[in-house]
XYZ file of C-alpha atoms in Angstrom:
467
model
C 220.167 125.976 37.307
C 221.936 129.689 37.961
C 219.381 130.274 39.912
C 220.091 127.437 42.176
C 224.098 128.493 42.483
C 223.031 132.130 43.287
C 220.901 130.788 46.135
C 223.845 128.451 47.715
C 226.368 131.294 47.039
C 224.455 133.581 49.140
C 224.184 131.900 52.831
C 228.083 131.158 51.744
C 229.160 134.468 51.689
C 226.979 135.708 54.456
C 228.414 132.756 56.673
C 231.756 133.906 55.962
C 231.425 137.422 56.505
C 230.317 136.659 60.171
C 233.370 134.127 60.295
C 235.437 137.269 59.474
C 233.815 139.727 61.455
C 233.797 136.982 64.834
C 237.643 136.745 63.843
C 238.336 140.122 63.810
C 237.372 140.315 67.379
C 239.091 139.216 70.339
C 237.025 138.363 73.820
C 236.763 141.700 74.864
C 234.912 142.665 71.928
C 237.584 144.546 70.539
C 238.587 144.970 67.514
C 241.695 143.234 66.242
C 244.530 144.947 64.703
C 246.260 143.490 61.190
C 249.449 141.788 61.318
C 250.498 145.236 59.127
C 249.279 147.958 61.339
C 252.825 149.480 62.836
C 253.513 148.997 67.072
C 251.308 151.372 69.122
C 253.071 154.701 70.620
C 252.649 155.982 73.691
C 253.192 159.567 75.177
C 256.339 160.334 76.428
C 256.753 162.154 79.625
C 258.527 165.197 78.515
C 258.452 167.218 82.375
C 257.608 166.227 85.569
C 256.165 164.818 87.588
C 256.596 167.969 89.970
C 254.210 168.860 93.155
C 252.162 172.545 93.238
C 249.655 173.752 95.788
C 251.155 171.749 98.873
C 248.544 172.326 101.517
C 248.362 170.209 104.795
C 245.871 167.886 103.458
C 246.518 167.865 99.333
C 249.171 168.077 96.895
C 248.635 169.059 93.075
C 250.593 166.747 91.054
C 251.584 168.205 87.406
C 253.470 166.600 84.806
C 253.623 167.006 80.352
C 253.259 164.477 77.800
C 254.280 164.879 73.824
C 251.367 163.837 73.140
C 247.692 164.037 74.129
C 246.697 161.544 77.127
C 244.352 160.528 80.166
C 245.563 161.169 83.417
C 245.902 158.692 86.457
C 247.974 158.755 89.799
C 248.347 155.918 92.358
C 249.061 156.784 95.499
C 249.614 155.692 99.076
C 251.499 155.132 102.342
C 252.880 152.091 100.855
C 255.391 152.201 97.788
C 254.320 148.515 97.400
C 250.807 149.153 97.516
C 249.577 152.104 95.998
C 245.586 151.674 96.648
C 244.320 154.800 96.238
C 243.853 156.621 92.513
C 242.810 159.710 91.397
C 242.252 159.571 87.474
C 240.862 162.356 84.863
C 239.639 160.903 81.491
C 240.587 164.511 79.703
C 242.709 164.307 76.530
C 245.831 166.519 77.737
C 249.706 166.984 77.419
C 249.669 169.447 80.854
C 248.408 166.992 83.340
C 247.345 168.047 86.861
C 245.677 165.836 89.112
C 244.981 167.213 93.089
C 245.087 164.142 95.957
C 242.724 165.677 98.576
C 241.620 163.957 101.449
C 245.502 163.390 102.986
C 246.751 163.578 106.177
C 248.717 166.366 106.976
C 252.716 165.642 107.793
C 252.402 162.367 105.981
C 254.462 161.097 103.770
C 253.197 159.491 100.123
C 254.531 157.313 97.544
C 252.689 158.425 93.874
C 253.342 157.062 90.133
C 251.889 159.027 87.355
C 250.669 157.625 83.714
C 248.165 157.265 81.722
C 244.925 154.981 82.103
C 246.338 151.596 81.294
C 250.572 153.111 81.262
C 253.307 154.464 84.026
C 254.783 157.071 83.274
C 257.093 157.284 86.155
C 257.111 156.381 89.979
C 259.155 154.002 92.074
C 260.252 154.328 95.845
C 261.543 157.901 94.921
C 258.840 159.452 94.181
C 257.313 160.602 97.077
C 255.938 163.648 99.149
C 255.186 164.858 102.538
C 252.065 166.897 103.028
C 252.518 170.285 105.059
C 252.071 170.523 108.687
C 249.086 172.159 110.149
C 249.240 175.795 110.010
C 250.631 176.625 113.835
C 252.291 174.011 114.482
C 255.455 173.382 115.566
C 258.777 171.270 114.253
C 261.516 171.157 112.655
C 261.178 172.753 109.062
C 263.187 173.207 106.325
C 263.125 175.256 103.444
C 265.603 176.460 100.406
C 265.414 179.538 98.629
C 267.107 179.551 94.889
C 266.990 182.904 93.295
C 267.734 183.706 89.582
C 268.829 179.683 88.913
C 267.806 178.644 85.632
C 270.618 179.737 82.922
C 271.338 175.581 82.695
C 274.982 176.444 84.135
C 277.762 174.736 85.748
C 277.194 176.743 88.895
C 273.689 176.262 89.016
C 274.432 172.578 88.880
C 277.009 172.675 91.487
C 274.346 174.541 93.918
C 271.797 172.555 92.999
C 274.196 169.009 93.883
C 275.449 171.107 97.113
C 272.133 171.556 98.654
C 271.143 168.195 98.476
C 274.367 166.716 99.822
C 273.976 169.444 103.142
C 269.796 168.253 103.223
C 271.069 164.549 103.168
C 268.489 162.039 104.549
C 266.333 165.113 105.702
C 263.513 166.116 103.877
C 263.051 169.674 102.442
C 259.597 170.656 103.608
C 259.372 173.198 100.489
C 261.537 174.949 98.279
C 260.836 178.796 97.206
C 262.142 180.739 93.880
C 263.092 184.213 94.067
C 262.525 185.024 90.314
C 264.430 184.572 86.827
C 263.491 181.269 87.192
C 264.747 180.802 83.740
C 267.129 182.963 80.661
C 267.020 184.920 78.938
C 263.661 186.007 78.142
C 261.259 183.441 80.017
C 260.315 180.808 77.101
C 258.307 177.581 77.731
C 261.518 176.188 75.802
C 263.741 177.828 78.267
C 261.803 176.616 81.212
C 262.320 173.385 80.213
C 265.765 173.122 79.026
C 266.837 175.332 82.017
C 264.698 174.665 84.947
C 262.863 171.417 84.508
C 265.520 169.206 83.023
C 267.949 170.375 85.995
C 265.600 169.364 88.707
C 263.364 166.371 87.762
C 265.415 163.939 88.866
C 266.484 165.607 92.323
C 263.912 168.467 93.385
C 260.960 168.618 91.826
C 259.369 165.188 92.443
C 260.020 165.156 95.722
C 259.820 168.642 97.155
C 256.979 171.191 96.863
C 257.951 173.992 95.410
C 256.200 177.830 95.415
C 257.732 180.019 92.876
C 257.366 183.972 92.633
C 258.071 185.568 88.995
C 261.090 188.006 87.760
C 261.879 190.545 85.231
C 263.216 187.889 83.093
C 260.301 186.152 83.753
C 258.098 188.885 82.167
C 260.361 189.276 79.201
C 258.291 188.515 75.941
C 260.278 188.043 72.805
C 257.106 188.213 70.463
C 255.284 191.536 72.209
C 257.156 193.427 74.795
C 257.587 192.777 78.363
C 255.725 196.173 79.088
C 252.470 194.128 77.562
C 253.267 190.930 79.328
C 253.184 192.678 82.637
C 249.260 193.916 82.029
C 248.475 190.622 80.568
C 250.626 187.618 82.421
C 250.203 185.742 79.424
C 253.579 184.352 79.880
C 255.070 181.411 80.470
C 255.530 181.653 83.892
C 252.154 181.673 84.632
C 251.358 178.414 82.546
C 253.937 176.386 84.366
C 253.199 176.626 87.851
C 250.016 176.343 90.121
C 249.890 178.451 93.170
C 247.748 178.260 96.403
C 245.700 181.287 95.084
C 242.462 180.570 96.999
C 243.673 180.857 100.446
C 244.500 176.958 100.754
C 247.596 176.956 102.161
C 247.016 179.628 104.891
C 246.601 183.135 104.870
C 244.298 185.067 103.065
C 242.975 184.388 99.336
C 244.349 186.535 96.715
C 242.477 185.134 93.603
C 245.142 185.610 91.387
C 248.781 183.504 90.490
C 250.587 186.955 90.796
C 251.102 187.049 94.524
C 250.156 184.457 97.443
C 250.731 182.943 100.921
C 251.048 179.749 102.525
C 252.116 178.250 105.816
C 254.505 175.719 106.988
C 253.641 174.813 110.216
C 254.310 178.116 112.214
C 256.398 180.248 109.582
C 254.349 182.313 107.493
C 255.277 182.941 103.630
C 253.794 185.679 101.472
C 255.319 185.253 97.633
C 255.734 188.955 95.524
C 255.077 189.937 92.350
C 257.567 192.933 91.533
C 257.795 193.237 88.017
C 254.033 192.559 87.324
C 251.562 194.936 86.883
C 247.792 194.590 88.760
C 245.652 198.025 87.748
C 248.665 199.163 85.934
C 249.954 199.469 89.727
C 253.659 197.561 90.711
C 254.269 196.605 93.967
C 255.548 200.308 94.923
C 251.970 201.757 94.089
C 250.892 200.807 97.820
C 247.764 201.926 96.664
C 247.091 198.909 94.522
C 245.737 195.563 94.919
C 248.623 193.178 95.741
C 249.297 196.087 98.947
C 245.864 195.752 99.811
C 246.122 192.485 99.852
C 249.856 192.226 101.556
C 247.959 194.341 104.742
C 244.986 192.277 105.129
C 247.581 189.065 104.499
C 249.876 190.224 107.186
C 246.950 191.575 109.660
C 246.005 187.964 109.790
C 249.518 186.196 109.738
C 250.095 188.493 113.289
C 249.841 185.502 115.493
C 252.294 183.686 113.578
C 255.443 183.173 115.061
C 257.810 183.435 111.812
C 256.713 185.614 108.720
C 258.698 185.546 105.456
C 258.171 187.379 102.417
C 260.113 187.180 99.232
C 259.699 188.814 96.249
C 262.897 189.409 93.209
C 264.048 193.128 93.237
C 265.989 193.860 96.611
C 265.590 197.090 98.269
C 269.127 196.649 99.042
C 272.178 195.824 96.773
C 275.362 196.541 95.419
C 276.051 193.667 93.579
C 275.129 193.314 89.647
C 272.494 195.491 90.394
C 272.851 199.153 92.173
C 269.654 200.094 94.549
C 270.450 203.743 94.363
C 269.613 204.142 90.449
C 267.395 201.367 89.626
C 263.638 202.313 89.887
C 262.030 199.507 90.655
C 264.511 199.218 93.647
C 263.974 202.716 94.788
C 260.595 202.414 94.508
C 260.036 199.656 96.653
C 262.393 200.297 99.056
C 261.270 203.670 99.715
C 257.610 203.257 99.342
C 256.691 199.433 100.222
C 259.241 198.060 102.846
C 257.737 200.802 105.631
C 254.441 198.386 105.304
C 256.700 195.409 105.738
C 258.227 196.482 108.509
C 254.871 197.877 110.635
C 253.832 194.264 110.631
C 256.649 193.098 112.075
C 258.257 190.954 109.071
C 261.287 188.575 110.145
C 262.971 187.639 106.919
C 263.160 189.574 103.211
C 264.467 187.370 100.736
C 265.421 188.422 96.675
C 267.397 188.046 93.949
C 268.519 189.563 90.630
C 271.757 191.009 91.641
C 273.779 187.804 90.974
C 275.115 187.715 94.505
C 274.722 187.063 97.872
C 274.128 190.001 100.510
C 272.875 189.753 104.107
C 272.039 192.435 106.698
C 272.027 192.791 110.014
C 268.582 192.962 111.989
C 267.862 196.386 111.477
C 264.521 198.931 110.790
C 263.596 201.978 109.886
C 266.169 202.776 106.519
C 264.398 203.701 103.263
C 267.305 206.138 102.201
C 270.706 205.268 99.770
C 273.772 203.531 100.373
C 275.304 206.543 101.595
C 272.886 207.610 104.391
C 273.149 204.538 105.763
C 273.982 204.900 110.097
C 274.396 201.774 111.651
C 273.806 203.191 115.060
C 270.489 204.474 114.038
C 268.951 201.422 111.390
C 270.965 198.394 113.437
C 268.092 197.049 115.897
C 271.366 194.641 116.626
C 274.642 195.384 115.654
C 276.305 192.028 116.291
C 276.479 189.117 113.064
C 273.581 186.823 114.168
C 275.997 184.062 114.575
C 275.220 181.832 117.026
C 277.700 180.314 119.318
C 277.641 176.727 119.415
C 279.322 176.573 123.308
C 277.369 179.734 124.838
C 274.717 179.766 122.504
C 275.163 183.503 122.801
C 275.136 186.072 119.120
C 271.800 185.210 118.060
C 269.438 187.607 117.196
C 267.104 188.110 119.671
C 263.524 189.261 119.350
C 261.200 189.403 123.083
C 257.743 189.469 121.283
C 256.715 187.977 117.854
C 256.106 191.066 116.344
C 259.084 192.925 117.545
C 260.823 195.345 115.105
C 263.665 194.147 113.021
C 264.069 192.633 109.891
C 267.039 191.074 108.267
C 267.331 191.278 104.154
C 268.841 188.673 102.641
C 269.604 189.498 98.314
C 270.465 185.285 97.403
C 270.746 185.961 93.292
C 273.598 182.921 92.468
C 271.819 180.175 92.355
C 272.802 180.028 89.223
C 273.784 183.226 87.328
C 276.635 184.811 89.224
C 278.686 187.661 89.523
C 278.599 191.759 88.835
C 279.359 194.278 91.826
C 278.823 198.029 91.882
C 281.801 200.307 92.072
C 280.591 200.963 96.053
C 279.747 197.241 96.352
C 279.745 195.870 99.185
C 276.211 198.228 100.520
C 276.846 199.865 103.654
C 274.215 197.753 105.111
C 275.447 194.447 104.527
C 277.097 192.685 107.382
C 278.258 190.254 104.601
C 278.346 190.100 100.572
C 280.024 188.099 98.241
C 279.283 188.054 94.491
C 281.967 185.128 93.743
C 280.524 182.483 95.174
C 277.350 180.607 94.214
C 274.674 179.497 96.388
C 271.431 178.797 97.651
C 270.050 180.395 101.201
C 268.513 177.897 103.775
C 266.452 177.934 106.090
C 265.965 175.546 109.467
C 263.257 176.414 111.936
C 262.843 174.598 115.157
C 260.085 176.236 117.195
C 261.372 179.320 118.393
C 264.312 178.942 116.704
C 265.078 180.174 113.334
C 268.685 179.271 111.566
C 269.672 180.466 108.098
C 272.376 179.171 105.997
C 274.411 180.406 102.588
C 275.613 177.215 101.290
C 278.120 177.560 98.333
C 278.301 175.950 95.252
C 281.535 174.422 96.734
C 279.641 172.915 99.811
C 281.003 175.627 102.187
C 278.989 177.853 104.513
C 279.642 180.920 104.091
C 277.403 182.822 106.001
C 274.739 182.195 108.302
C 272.544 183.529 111.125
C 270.163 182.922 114.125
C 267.103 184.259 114.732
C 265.441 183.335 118.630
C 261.986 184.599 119.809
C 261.252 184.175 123.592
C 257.413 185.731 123.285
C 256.882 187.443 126.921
């Protein structure tokens, strides 16, 4: 008779356990959770989303998570109807996903998540790709140089260029170096840089970035080893057209690079780094070697810009008659510059803003300066709006005559020399904040200081008429 029971019992439990399992399942074959098991979590997006390697046909989206993820982005012409996606089924917290296959001057609407989640991404978040290398538009760039110390000022500039952009969009903006204080932390990146911008800048604008000496700073070894290694955080945080992408010619490395924007040529500096234990002012190492073969090809080009953080010119908090690294590359490296014809030098780290005339041919101190002999043009640049007369004027596109441009108060500010202004500035002011930008319209190049109090300060024209 136990016997029997044992055999009925058996099918019973068996029956049941399938009951149980089948229950435990819902219709996707999944399993189901417990009324007990706590609400799921999802990442947080912690940076971003902000656009790298801009190219005429792709855009690098990067953002961070707090926790490890998938990555996905919709995108399209439509902010209604994002059809396309790009997704990458990696576990990550630094996401980066490229679009390729875009048109080029087009303008796309992106969200960014997870596989199943959005992160963020409404009718705000959107891009244009670059124009075609060559060719010609309206263009506008802004150059912020030594911005992130998370200050009132830097806030002000920041809230003052986008009320003079308005409705227009900013075709890329470009960092001069210090990007971030005091010593260059992934903490201070965030706090200082990334939290100030996400909601303005850096979703919407591409952005190309060269590094600083605060940059290089490392708080756990020394800056001298972080500029043989790079491993800083600098590096980690941004992705640069290093493979030739953008324009111009490859350099294989995130210390120095090009790009174009239709027909203005950029080349971004590394002047605190070290490549063969050589700095920029070695013009025997390999960023030079790779400036000349840059700027042999960039010839036909009928705006070249290069920016890079130390000026070879200043008075402000910095003086370019003691510091080194000033010296250095003012006597050693801007004569290469200026063979090829450059337009525009742009830097930072005097906390100022300092503008020269179009001039060529100084390497010497303040003192030596001779305006008769270094001024190609002696007038202010400023262009008439009635006559249209006080521009600079160049005949040919490589025509001698550069004009240097020290834009440092984007967000730190202040600090002169006892001889400040330098004898080659046709303007300086180290009160003000403000961010330097730039308009180009064909032939036509027009650069603007705007102040932190939404004044214009200073500004210039450059015209080519090529013969």
């Amino acid at each position: 008779m136990k016997f029997f029971w044992i055999i009925l019992f058996i099918p019973f439990c068996l029956m049941n356990t399938a009951c149980a399992q089948k229950a435990a399942k819902d219709n996707s074959g999944k399993e189901k959770k417990d009324g007990d098991d706590p609400v799921v979590v999802l990442p947080l997006l912690v940076r971003g989303p902000y656009l790298q390697r801009a190219t005429p046909t792709s855009m690098m989206i990067r953002w961070r998570t707090d926790a490890l993820s998938r990555s996905r982005v919709y995108f399209g012409n439509d902010p209604n109807s994002l059809k396309n996606e790009v997704t990458d089924s990696s576990l990550v917290t630094e996401h980066k996903i490229l679009l390729a296959s875009l048109n080029p001057e087009t303008r796309y609407y992106y969200t960014i998540g997870d596989v199943k989640n959005k992160l963020a991404g409404d009718s705000s978040n959107y891009f244009y790709t670059l124009p075609a290398a060559g060719n010609t538009g309206t263009y506008r760039i802004a150059a912020l140089g030594d911005c992130g110390n998370n200050s009132i000022n830097q806030r002000n500039v920041r809230d003052q260029l986008l009320n003079y952009l308005g409705p227009n969009y900013l075709n890329a903006w470009i960092l001069l170096g210090d990007n971030t204080y005091p010593d260059g932390t992934d903490a201070e990146f965030q706090a200082n840089f990334f939290n100030i911008y996400k909601d303005n800048l850096l979703k919407k604008y591409p952005l190309f970035p060269s590094p600083g000496n605060h940059d290089y700073h490392d708080v756990e070894f020394s800056a001298a080893i972080a500029q043989q290694t790079h491993e800083i955080a600098y590096y980690q945080n941004f992705s640069v057209p290093e493979s030739g992408e953008s324009g111009g010619v490859a350099s294989n490395t995130s210390e120095y690079y090009s790009f174009d924007i239709g027909n203005i040529h950029f080349i971004s500096i590394d002047s605190y780094g070290k490549a063969d234990n050589k700095r920029l002012s070695d013009t025997t190492g390999p960023q030079v070697a790779w400036i000349k073969k840059d700027l042999e090809k960039a010839a036909g080009s009928e705006w070249i810009i290069a920016y890079w953080h130390h000026p070879p010119y200043s008075m402000g908090s910095h003086n370019s008659d003691t510091e080194k690294e000033l010296v250095d590359i003012r006597e050693n490296f801007i004569p290469v510059l200026e063979r090829y014809g450059v337009d525009i030098v742009l830097g930072g780290h005097s906390h100022d803003y300092e503008r020269s005339r179009l001039m060529h041919g100084y390497y010497g101190n303040d003192s030596s300066f001779n305006s008769a002999k270094y001024n190609i043009d002696a007038g202010s640049g400023k262009e008439d709006s009635i006559t249209h007369k006080g521009a600079y004027v160049k005949n040919h596109l490589r025509e001698k005559g550069t004009v240097y441009v020290v834009s440092g108060s984007a967000g730190k500010l202040g600090g002169m020399q006892n001889t400040f202004p330098h004898k080659a500035m046709y303007y300086s002011d180290a009160t003000h904040g403000g961010v330097s930008f730039i308009e180009v319209t064909g032939g036509r190049l027009s650069f603007k200081w705007i102040c932190a109090d939404g004044v214009i300060r200073d500004q210039f024209t450059i015209v080519k008429h090529p013969m």
